[in-house]
Amino acid sequence: MTATIIDGKAIAEQVILKVKDRVSVLNEQGILPGLTVILVGDDPASQTYVGSKERTSTRLGMKSDVISRPSSLTEDELLALIDDLNQDHSVHGILVQLPLPKHMDEHKILQAIDPRKDVDGFHPLNVGKLLLGQQGFIPCTPFGIIQLLDYSAIEIEGKHAVIVGRSNIVGKPMGQLLLNRHATVTYTHSRTPDLAEFTKQADILIVATGQPSMITGEHIKPGAAVIDVGIHRNSDGRLSGDVDFASAKEVAGALTPVPGGVGPMTIAMLMENTCLSAERALRT
Ligand code: NDP
């Protein structure tokens, strides 16, 4: 079997075009959806992500601001900055680019963002709403993966989804979203003995471990949909994921590539969430 390659770039473009239409409607009502990204320090990967977020939001007719501060910024200074943005009515989405410098308490910082502007969906209130199946903000990467599955007509209800990785930003919300869509969900992680025993049962396998190429064809049930969240820069400069693409594509039914799979969706869903925040602000 050779897997169908899920074209995340093309699907992200479709999502973005729909968001663009909604932004136009808001613009006609005098609303300019505004996203502000706070970047602390000079992590090169973070600078790349922030740059593409800025380009995409500008392309969509949104207001895009990046506030860059040195890694010497104190926690109190960052909290004061977030507070200013919470009060600013022209800002609909606030995103603090992670990771933060070590002297900052990430939980405290994320909790300071007004949950109505928390377009990353990391505030405890939005995490709780996701758990309860209520409307809040859904973290962009798992939200994007649901879109990839839906656009690719991969059925979720009644299927066995296995998640490899249990981070707060990918694994945990991913499992919850799939559960909300009536999948049977299994979480696995670094302490799971005999990982392959679980992954081989998956109709939908989501891999978010940060371990390059750790999932191979031998971990995959024939015909499964495999979503690779990982991003790694190899020594030759090329990008690859947590799934060994060459062996996986011989077994899987559908597979996301790296690059061009999950990555573009994460940015598209950030645009979706920012637009949604502006629409909600208009209604209140
Ligand atoms: P974290 O490091 O926060 O979490 C990794 C998870 O994987 C942990 O739960 C860990 O288990 C588990 N894990 C690690 N090694 C193994 C192993 N050998 N077997 C089973 N489980 C293992 O990573 P993130 O979730 O933040 O990110 C994962 C990957 O996805 C990274 O490569 C990251 O760059 C990428 N990423 C890509 C995004 C995109 O837009 N494409 C967005 C976000 C992340 P334990 O909890 O037991 O330690």
mmCIF file of C-alpha atoms and ligand atoms in Angstrom:
data_model
loop_
_atom_site.group_PDB
_atom_site.id
_atom_site.type_symbol
_atom_site.label_atom_id
_atom_site.label_comp_id
_atom_site.label_asym_id
_atom_site.label_seq_id
_atom_site.Cartn_x
_atom_site.Cartn_y
_atom_site.Cartn_z
ATOM 1 C CA MET A 1 0.000 0.000 0.000
ATOM 2 C CA THR A 2 1.200 3.538 -0.697
ATOM 3 C CA ALA A 3 -0.360 6.189 1.469
ATOM 4 C CA THR A 4 -2.305 9.147 0.168
ATOM 5 C CA ILE A 5 -0.267 12.194 1.114
ATOM 6 C CA ILE A 6 -2.342 14.753 3.005
ATOM 7 C CA ASP A 7 -1.492 18.147 1.539
ATOM 8 C CA GLY A 8 -1.525 20.419 4.578
ATOM 9 C CA LYS A 9 -0.407 23.411 2.565
ATOM 10 C CA ALA A 10 -3.385 23.163 0.194
ATOM 11 C CA ILE A 11 -5.869 22.527 3.018
ATOM 12 C CA ALA A 12 -4.446 25.441 5.034
ATOM 13 C CA GLU A 13 -4.946 27.645 1.986
ATOM 14 C CA GLN A 14 -8.614 26.646 1.835
ATOM 15 C CA VAL A 15 -9.040 27.461 5.539
ATOM 16 C CA ILE A 16 -7.268 30.797 5.065
ATOM 17 C CA LEU A 17 -9.485 31.758 2.110
ATOM 18 C CA LYS A 18 -12.581 31.137 4.244
ATOM 19 C CA VAL A 19 -11.129 33.232 7.065
ATOM 20 C CA LYS A 20 -10.325 35.968 4.523
ATOM 21 C CA ASP A 21 -14.005 36.189 3.554
ATOM 22 C CA ARG A 22 -14.982 36.534 7.222
ATOM 23 C CA VAL A 23 -12.314 39.204 7.763
ATOM 24 C CA SER A 24 -13.763 41.144 4.786
ATOM 25 C CA VAL A 25 -17.205 41.087 6.424
ATOM 26 C CA LEU A 26 -15.648 42.418 9.657
ATOM 27 C CA ASN A 27 -13.701 45.075 7.708
ATOM 28 C CA GLU A 28 -16.975 46.257 6.140
ATOM 29 C CA GLN A 29 -18.262 46.820 9.674
ATOM 30 C CA GLY A 30 -15.167 48.844 10.539
ATOM 31 C CA ILE A 31 -13.478 46.047 12.479
ATOM 32 C CA LEU A 32 -9.846 45.166 11.855
ATOM 33 C CA PRO A 33 -9.104 41.866 13.609
ATOM 34 C CA GLY A 34 -5.862 42.395 15.502
ATOM 35 C CA LEU A 35 -3.290 39.798 16.534
ATOM 36 C CA THR A 36 -0.376 40.737 18.775
ATOM 37 C CA VAL A 37 2.497 38.309 19.209
ATOM 38 C CA ILE A 38 4.939 38.810 22.064
ATOM 39 C CA LEU A 39 8.397 37.457 21.425
ATOM 40 C CA VAL A 40 10.823 37.373 24.337
ATOM 41 C CA GLY A 41 14.462 36.594 23.563
ATOM 42 C CA ASP A 42 16.101 35.698 20.275
ATOM 43 C CA ASP A 43 15.346 31.998 19.684
ATOM 44 C CA PRO A 44 15.808 31.634 15.873
ATOM 45 C CA ALA A 45 13.017 29.034 15.473
ATOM 46 C CA SER A 46 10.584 31.314 17.327
ATOM 47 C CA GLN A 47 11.578 34.239 15.107
ATOM 48 C CA THR A 48 10.782 32.136 12.012
ATOM 49 C CA TYR A 49 7.344 31.110 13.362
ATOM 50 C CA VAL A 50 6.513 34.683 14.351
ATOM 51 C CA GLY A 51 7.533 35.942 10.913
ATOM 52 C CA SER A 52 5.171 33.583 9.104
ATOM 53 C CA LYS A 53 2.307 34.374 11.507
ATOM 54 C CA GLU A 54 2.822 38.070 10.779
ATOM 55 C CA ARG A 55 2.933 37.587 6.994
ATOM 56 C CA THR A 56 -0.229 35.471 6.968
ATOM 57 C CA SER A 57 -2.255 37.840 9.129
ATOM 58 C CA THR A 58 -1.231 40.842 7.029
ATOM 59 C CA ARG A 59 -2.210 38.926 3.877
ATOM 60 C CA LEU A 60 -5.663 38.339 5.376
ATOM 61 C CA GLY A 61 -6.290 42.012 6.071
ATOM 62 C CA MET A 62 -5.765 41.703 9.817
ATOM 63 C CA LYS A 63 -3.743 44.031 12.004
ATOM 64 C CA SER A 64 -0.572 42.269 12.975
ATOM 65 C CA ASP A 65 1.853 43.427 15.642
ATOM 66 C CA VAL A 66 4.967 41.762 16.955
ATOM 67 C CA ILE A 67 6.333 43.042 20.235
ATOM 68 C CA SER A 68 9.942 41.886 20.638
ATOM 69 C CA ARG A 69 11.652 42.137 24.001
ATOM 70 C CA PRO A 70 15.098 40.974 25.137
ATOM 71 C CA SER A 71 15.447 37.841 27.278
ATOM 72 C CA SER A 72 16.388 40.133 30.182
ATOM 73 C CA LEU A 73 12.720 41.241 30.385
ATOM 74 C CA THR A 74 11.372 40.569 33.876
ATOM 75 C CA GLU A 75 8.242 38.560 34.569
ATOM 76 C CA ASP A 76 6.534 41.654 36.017
ATOM 77 C CA GLU A 77 7.330 43.655 32.881
ATOM 78 C CA LEU A 78 5.842 40.927 30.718
ATOM 79 C CA LEU A 79 2.732 40.734 32.910
ATOM 80 C CA ALA A 80 2.320 44.530 32.619
ATOM 81 C CA LEU A 81 2.609 44.289 28.832
ATOM 82 C CA ILE A 82 -0.060 41.563 28.704
ATOM 83 C CA ASP A 83 -2.303 43.642 30.933
ATOM 84 C CA ASP A 84 -2.043 46.603 28.518
ATOM 85 C CA LEU A 85 -2.985 44.343 25.597
ATOM 86 C CA ASN A 86 -5.891 42.855 27.589
ATOM 87 C CA GLN A 87 -7.306 46.408 27.914
ATOM 88 C CA ASP A 88 -6.678 47.372 24.273
ATOM 89 C CA HIS A 89 -9.908 46.984 22.257
ATOM 90 C CA SER A 90 -8.029 46.906 18.940
ATOM 91 C CA VAL A 91 -6.305 43.670 20.019
ATOM 92 C CA HIS A 92 -8.424 40.530 19.551
ATOM 93 C CA GLY A 93 -5.727 37.917 19.891
ATOM 94 C CA ILE A 94 -2.679 37.799 22.174
ATOM 95 C CA LEU A 95 -0.048 35.148 21.665
ATOM 96 C CA VAL A 96 3.041 34.762 23.817
ATOM 97 C CA GLN A 97 5.552 32.813 21.761
ATOM 98 C CA LEU A 98 6.894 29.802 23.656
ATOM 99 C CA PRO A 99 9.374 28.810 24.960
ATOM 100 C CA LEU A 100 9.870 31.679 27.392
ATOM 101 C CA PRO A 101 13.217 32.367 29.091
ATOM 102 C CA LYS A 102 13.807 30.076 32.070
ATOM 103 C CA HIS A 103 13.337 32.792 34.702
ATOM 104 C CA MET A 104 9.660 33.129 33.757
ATOM 105 C CA ASP A 105 6.774 30.999 35.038
ATOM 106 C CA GLU A 106 5.024 29.942 31.823
ATOM 107 C CA HIS A 107 1.771 29.004 33.595
ATOM 108 C CA LYS A 108 1.571 32.384 35.326
ATOM 109 C CA ILE A 109 2.167 34.227 32.041
ATOM 110 C CA LEU A 110 -0.396 32.222 30.044
ATOM 111 C CA GLN A 111 -2.937 32.651 32.828
ATOM 112 C CA ALA A 112 -2.534 36.446 32.644
ATOM 113 C CA ILE A 113 -3.938 36.579 29.092
ATOM 114 C CA ASP A 114 -7.620 37.518 28.923
ATOM 115 C CA PRO A 115 -9.272 34.146 28.032
ATOM 116 C CA ARG A 116 -11.377 36.002 25.422
ATOM 117 C CA LYS A 117 -8.144 36.930 23.604
ATOM 118 C CA ASP A 118 -6.340 33.638 24.223
ATOM 119 C CA VAL A 119 -6.144 32.576 20.563
ATOM 120 C CA ASP A 120 -3.580 29.875 21.398
ATOM 121 C CA GLY A 121 -6.146 28.197 23.670
ATOM 122 C CA PHE A 122 -3.630 27.613 26.482
ATOM 123 C CA HIS A 123 -5.433 29.516 29.285
ATOM 124 C CA PRO A 124 -6.819 27.120 31.951
ATOM 125 C CA LEU A 125 -10.352 28.419 31.288
ATOM 126 C CA ASN A 126 -10.133 27.462 27.617
ATOM 127 C CA VAL A 127 -8.507 24.130 28.500
ATOM 128 C CA GLY A 128 -11.439 23.457 30.847
ATOM 129 C CA LYS A 129 -13.975 24.467 28.194
ATOM 130 C CA LEU A 130 -12.397 22.029 25.752
ATOM 131 C CA LEU A 131 -12.709 19.284 28.352
ATOM 132 C CA LEU A 132 -16.370 20.133 28.909
ATOM 133 C CA GLY A 133 -17.084 20.421 25.190
ATOM 134 C CA GLN A 134 -17.948 24.132 25.576
ATOM 135 C CA GLN A 135 -17.072 26.962 23.185
ATOM 136 C CA GLY A 136 -13.712 28.572 23.930
ATOM 137 C CA PHE A 137 -10.506 28.605 21.942
ATOM 138 C CA ILE A 138 -9.036 25.343 20.703
ATOM 139 C CA PRO A 139 -5.218 25.091 20.584
ATOM 140 C CA CYS A 140 -4.149 25.697 16.986
ATOM 141 C CA THR A 141 -2.145 22.526 16.240
ATOM 142 C CA PRO A 142 -4.763 19.957 17.351
ATOM 143 C CA PHE A 143 -7.514 22.148 15.855
ATOM 144 C CA GLY A 144 -5.602 22.092 12.559
ATOM 145 C CA ILE A 145 -5.230 18.308 12.707
ATOM 146 C CA ILE A 146 -9.002 17.891 13.047
ATOM 147 C CA GLN A 147 -9.374 20.046 9.914
ATOM 148 C CA LEU A 148 -6.804 17.896 8.070
ATOM 149 C CA LEU A 149 -8.816 14.771 8.914
ATOM 150 C CA ASP A 150 -12.133 16.384 7.975
ATOM 151 C CA TYR A 151 -10.900 17.858 4.683
ATOM 152 C CA SER A 152 -9.389 14.468 3.828
ATOM 153 C CA ALA A 153 -12.743 12.759 4.608
ATOM 154 C CA ILE A 154 -11.127 10.549 7.250
ATOM 155 C CA GLU A 155 -13.836 9.297 9.557
ATOM 156 C CA ILE A 156 -13.285 9.957 13.268
ATOM 157 C CA GLU A 157 -16.447 8.682 14.960
ATOM 158 C CA GLY A 158 -16.074 5.127 16.235
ATOM 159 C CA LYS A 159 -12.412 4.925 15.214
ATOM 160 C CA HIS A 160 -9.524 4.100 17.506
ATOM 161 C CA ALA A 161 -7.202 7.104 17.778
ATOM 162 C CA VAL A 162 -3.817 6.615 19.413
ATOM 163 C CA ILE A 163 -1.871 9.708 20.454
ATOM 164 C CA VAL A 164 1.879 9.408 20.987
ATOM 165 C CA GLY A 165 2.877 12.300 23.289
ATOM 166 C CA ARG A 166 0.912 13.979 26.070
ATOM 167 C CA SER A 167 2.061 17.598 26.011
ATOM 168 C CA ASN A 168 -0.347 20.329 27.068
ATOM 169 C CA ILE A 169 -0.163 22.008 23.675
ATOM 170 C CA VAL A 170 -0.551 19.015 21.360
ATOM 171 C CA GLY A 171 -1.133 15.523 22.806
ATOM 172 C CA LYS A 172 -3.630 16.229 25.581
ATOM 173 C CA PRO A 173 -5.946 18.615 23.682
ATOM 174 C CA MET A 174 -5.687 16.386 20.590
ATOM 175 C CA GLY A 175 -7.058 13.401 22.474
ATOM 176 C CA GLN A 176 -9.853 15.493 23.944
ATOM 177 C CA LEU A 177 -10.897 16.838 20.538
ATOM 178 C CA LEU A 178 -10.983 13.336 19.080
ATOM 179 C CA LEU A 179 -12.973 12.123 22.080
ATOM 180 C CA ASN A 180 -15.441 14.986 21.568
ATOM 181 C CA ARG A 181 -15.804 13.680 18.002
ATOM 182 C CA HIS A 182 -16.610 10.181 19.341
ATOM 183 C CA ALA A 183 -13.302 8.432 18.686
ATOM 184 C CA THR A 184 -11.995 5.884 21.179
ATOM 185 C CA VAL A 185 -8.788 7.480 22.390
ATOM 186 C CA THR A 186 -5.584 5.960 23.770
ATOM 187 C CA TYR A 187 -2.803 8.193 25.078
ATOM 188 C CA THR A 188 0.776 6.908 25.006
ATOM 189 C CA HIS A 189 3.994 8.568 26.199
ATOM 190 C CA SER A 190 7.611 7.950 27.141
ATOM 191 C CA ARG A 191 6.678 5.545 29.957
ATOM 192 C CA THR A 192 4.440 3.397 27.759
ATOM 193 C CA PRO A 193 5.993 -0.067 27.550
ATOM 194 C CA ASP A 194 5.867 -1.699 24.109
ATOM 195 C CA LEU A 195 4.616 1.363 22.265
ATOM 196 C CA ALA A 196 4.124 -0.525 18.999
ATOM 197 C CA GLU A 197 1.538 -2.754 20.638
ATOM 198 C CA PHE A 198 -0.653 0.348 20.982
ATOM 199 C CA THR A 199 0.235 2.231 17.811
ATOM 200 C CA LYS A 200 -0.487 -0.849 15.675
ATOM 201 C CA GLN A 201 -4.092 -0.751 16.861
ATOM 202 C CA ALA A 202 -4.638 2.832 15.685
ATOM 203 C CA ASP A 203 -7.000 3.742 12.867
ATOM 204 C CA ILE A 204 -5.783 7.299 13.427
ATOM 205 C CA LEU A 205 -2.245 7.712 14.751
ATOM 206 C CA ILE A 206 -1.103 11.143 15.928
ATOM 207 C CA VAL A 207 2.603 11.463 16.671
ATOM 208 C CA ALA A 208 3.902 14.438 18.681
ATOM 209 C CA THR A 209 7.021 13.391 20.557
ATOM 210 C CA GLY A 210 9.872 15.561 19.332
ATOM 211 C CA GLN A 211 11.837 12.354 18.603
ATOM 212 C CA PRO A 212 12.990 12.317 14.956
ATOM 213 C CA SER A 213 11.649 9.404 12.846
ATOM 214 C CA MET A 214 10.779 7.314 15.923
ATOM 215 C CA ILE A 215 7.594 5.891 14.364
ATOM 216 C CA THR A 216 8.294 3.603 11.430
ATOM 217 C CA GLY A 217 6.164 1.439 9.183
ATOM 218 C CA GLU A 218 6.411 -1.325 11.784
ATOM 219 C CA HIS A 219 4.412 0.756 14.271
ATOM 220 C CA ILE A 220 1.538 1.340 11.870
ATOM 221 C CA LYS A 221 -1.647 -0.622 11.156
ATOM 222 C CA PRO A 222 -2.096 -1.071 7.386
ATOM 223 C CA GLY A 223 -4.391 1.633 6.059
ATOM 224 C CA ALA A 224 -4.201 3.892 9.137
ATOM 225 C CA ALA A 225 -4.235 7.691 8.908
ATOM 226 C CA VAL A 226 -0.926 8.937 10.325
ATOM 227 C CA ILE A 227 -0.431 12.547 11.376
ATOM 228 C CA ASP A 228 3.135 13.659 12.016
ATOM 229 C CA VAL A 229 3.370 16.740 14.246
ATOM 230 C CA GLY A 230 7.141 16.732 14.733
ATOM 231 C CA ILE A 231 9.461 19.244 13.110
ATOM 232 C CA HIS A 232 13.218 18.734 13.050
ATOM 233 C CA ARG A 233 15.947 20.511 11.131
ATOM 234 C CA ASN A 234 18.399 17.859 9.893
ATOM 235 C CA SER A 235 22.150 18.418 9.570
ATOM 236 C CA ASP A 236 21.682 18.867 5.794
ATOM 237 C CA GLY A 237 19.203 21.692 6.489
ATOM 238 C CA ARG A 238 16.105 19.740 5.448
ATOM 239 C CA LEU A 239 13.038 19.359 7.672
ATOM 240 C CA SER A 240 11.674 16.019 8.856
ATOM 241 C CA GLY A 241 9.202 14.752 11.425
ATOM 242 C CA ASP A 242 8.670 12.244 14.226
ATOM 243 C CA VAL A 243 7.544 9.646 11.654
ATOM 244 C CA ASP A 244 9.905 7.893 9.262
ATOM 245 C CA PHE A 245 8.173 9.001 6.073
ATOM 246 C CA ALA A 246 9.697 6.407 3.707
ATOM 247 C CA SER A 247 8.650 3.315 5.678
ATOM 248 C CA ALA A 248 5.362 4.818 6.950
ATOM 249 C CA LYS A 249 4.058 5.619 3.480
ATOM 250 C CA GLU A 250 4.315 1.941 2.489
ATOM 251 C CA VAL A 251 1.883 0.931 5.267
ATOM 252 C CA ALA A 252 -0.358 3.899 6.100
ATOM 253 C CA GLY A 253 -3.526 4.732 4.191
ATOM 254 C CA ALA A 254 -2.969 8.474 4.575
ATOM 255 C CA LEU A 255 0.041 10.389 5.846
ATOM 256 C CA THR A 256 1.054 13.984 6.459
ATOM 257 C CA PRO A 257 4.461 15.085 5.124
ATOM 258 C CA VAL A 258 6.972 17.306 6.928
ATOM 259 C CA PRO A 259 7.153 20.036 5.816
ATOM 260 C CA GLY A 260 3.736 20.760 4.297
ATOM 261 C CA GLY A 261 1.521 18.798 6.704
ATOM 262 C CA VAL A 262 0.570 19.987 10.176
ATOM 263 C CA GLY A 263 2.788 23.116 10.205
ATOM 264 C CA PRO A 264 0.772 25.264 7.753
ATOM 265 C CA MET A 265 -2.460 24.261 9.535
ATOM 266 C CA THR A 266 -1.226 25.589 12.878
ATOM 267 C CA ILE A 267 -0.861 29.065 11.390
ATOM 268 C CA ALA A 268 -4.189 28.835 9.520
ATOM 269 C CA MET A 269 -6.008 27.967 12.760
ATOM 270 C CA LEU A 270 -4.368 30.884 14.547
ATOM 271 C CA MET A 271 -5.943 33.123 11.903
ATOM 272 C CA GLU A 272 -9.279 31.347 12.371
ATOM 273 C CA ASN A 273 -9.120 31.876 16.160
ATOM 274 C CA THR A 274 -8.200 35.565 15.814
ATOM 275 C CA CYS A 275 -11.072 36.131 13.396
ATOM 276 C CA LEU A 276 -13.415 34.258 15.745
ATOM 277 C CA SER A 277 -12.306 36.458 18.646
ATOM 278 C CA ALA A 278 -13.068 39.628 16.642
ATOM 279 C CA GLU A 279 -16.498 38.241 15.650
ATOM 280 C CA ARG A 280 -17.273 37.429 19.289
ATOM 281 C CA ALA A 281 -16.123 40.905 20.433
ATOM 282 C CA LEU A 282 -18.545 42.438 17.920
ATOM 283 C CA ARG A 283 -21.436 40.432 19.353
ATOM 284 C CA THR A 284 -20.802 41.444 22.993
HETATM 285 P P1 NDP B 1 6.898 17.939 24.264
HETATM 286 O O1 NDP B 1 8.377 17.739 24.386
HETATM 287 O O2 NDP B 1 6.228 18.941 25.126
HETATM 288 O O3 NDP B 1 6.178 16.533 24.519
HETATM 289 C C1 NDP B 1 6.659 15.364 23.930
HETATM 290 C C2 NDP B 1 5.792 14.203 24.344
HETATM 291 O O4 NDP B 1 6.263 13.049 23.691
HETATM 292 C C3 NDP B 1 5.834 13.920 25.846
HETATM 293 O O5 NDP B 1 4.535 13.632 26.315
HETATM 294 C C4 NDP B 1 6.749 12.703 25.957
HETATM 295 O O6 NDP B 1 6.387 11.812 27.004
HETATM 296 C C5 NDP B 1 6.476 12.006 24.628
HETATM 297 N N1 NDP B 1 7.620 11.205 24.216
HETATM 298 C C6 NDP B 1 8.910 11.580 24.129
HETATM 299 N N2 NDP B 1 9.672 10.546 23.743
HETATM 300 C C7 NDP B 1 8.842 9.491 23.589
HETATM 301 C C8 NDP B 1 9.043 8.138 23.224
HETATM 302 N N3 NDP B 1 10.256 7.661 22.928
HETATM 303 N N4 NDP B 1 7.972 7.324 23.170
HETATM 304 C C9 NDP B 1 6.737 7.803 23.456
HETATM 305 N N5 NDP B 1 6.489 9.077 23.818
HETATM 306 C C10 NDP B 1 7.538 9.899 23.890
HETATM 307 O O7 NDP B 1 6.629 18.205 22.727
HETATM 308 P P2 NDP B 1 5.420 18.952 21.945
HETATM 309 O O8 NDP B 1 4.155 18.195 22.094
HETATM 310 O O9 NDP B 1 5.440 20.387 22.251
HETATM 311 O O10 NDP B 1 5.962 18.814 20.445
HETATM 312 C C11 NDP B 1 6.179 17.563 19.839
HETATM 313 C C12 NDP B 1 6.769 17.773 18.466
HETATM 314 O O11 NDP B 1 5.860 18.491 17.667
HETATM 315 C C13 NDP B 1 8.077 18.592 18.427
HETATM 316 O O12 NDP B 1 8.890 18.087 17.383
HETATM 317 C C14 NDP B 1 7.607 19.986 18.087
HETATM 318 O O13 NDP B 1 8.611 20.738 17.433
HETATM 319 C C15 NDP B 1 6.457 19.683 17.166
HETATM 320 N N6 NDP B 1 5.426 20.720 17.101
HETATM 321 C C16 NDP B 1 5.001 21.088 15.869
HETATM 322 C C17 NDP B 1 3.989 21.991 15.720
HETATM 323 C C18 NDP B 1 3.521 22.329 14.352
HETATM 324 O O14 NDP B 1 2.863 23.333 14.174
HETATM 325 N N7 NDP B 1 3.805 21.498 13.352
HETATM 326 C C19 NDP B 1 3.376 22.650 16.878
HETATM 327 C C20 NDP B 1 3.826 22.133 18.147
HETATM 328 C C21 NDP B 1 4.836 21.202 18.244
HETATM 329 P P3 NDP B 1 6.468 12.216 28.575
HETATM 330 O O15 NDP B 1 5.293 13.103 28.831
HETATM 331 O O16 NDP B 1 6.370 10.903 29.267
HETATM 332 O O17 NDP B 1 7.781 12.910 28.752
#
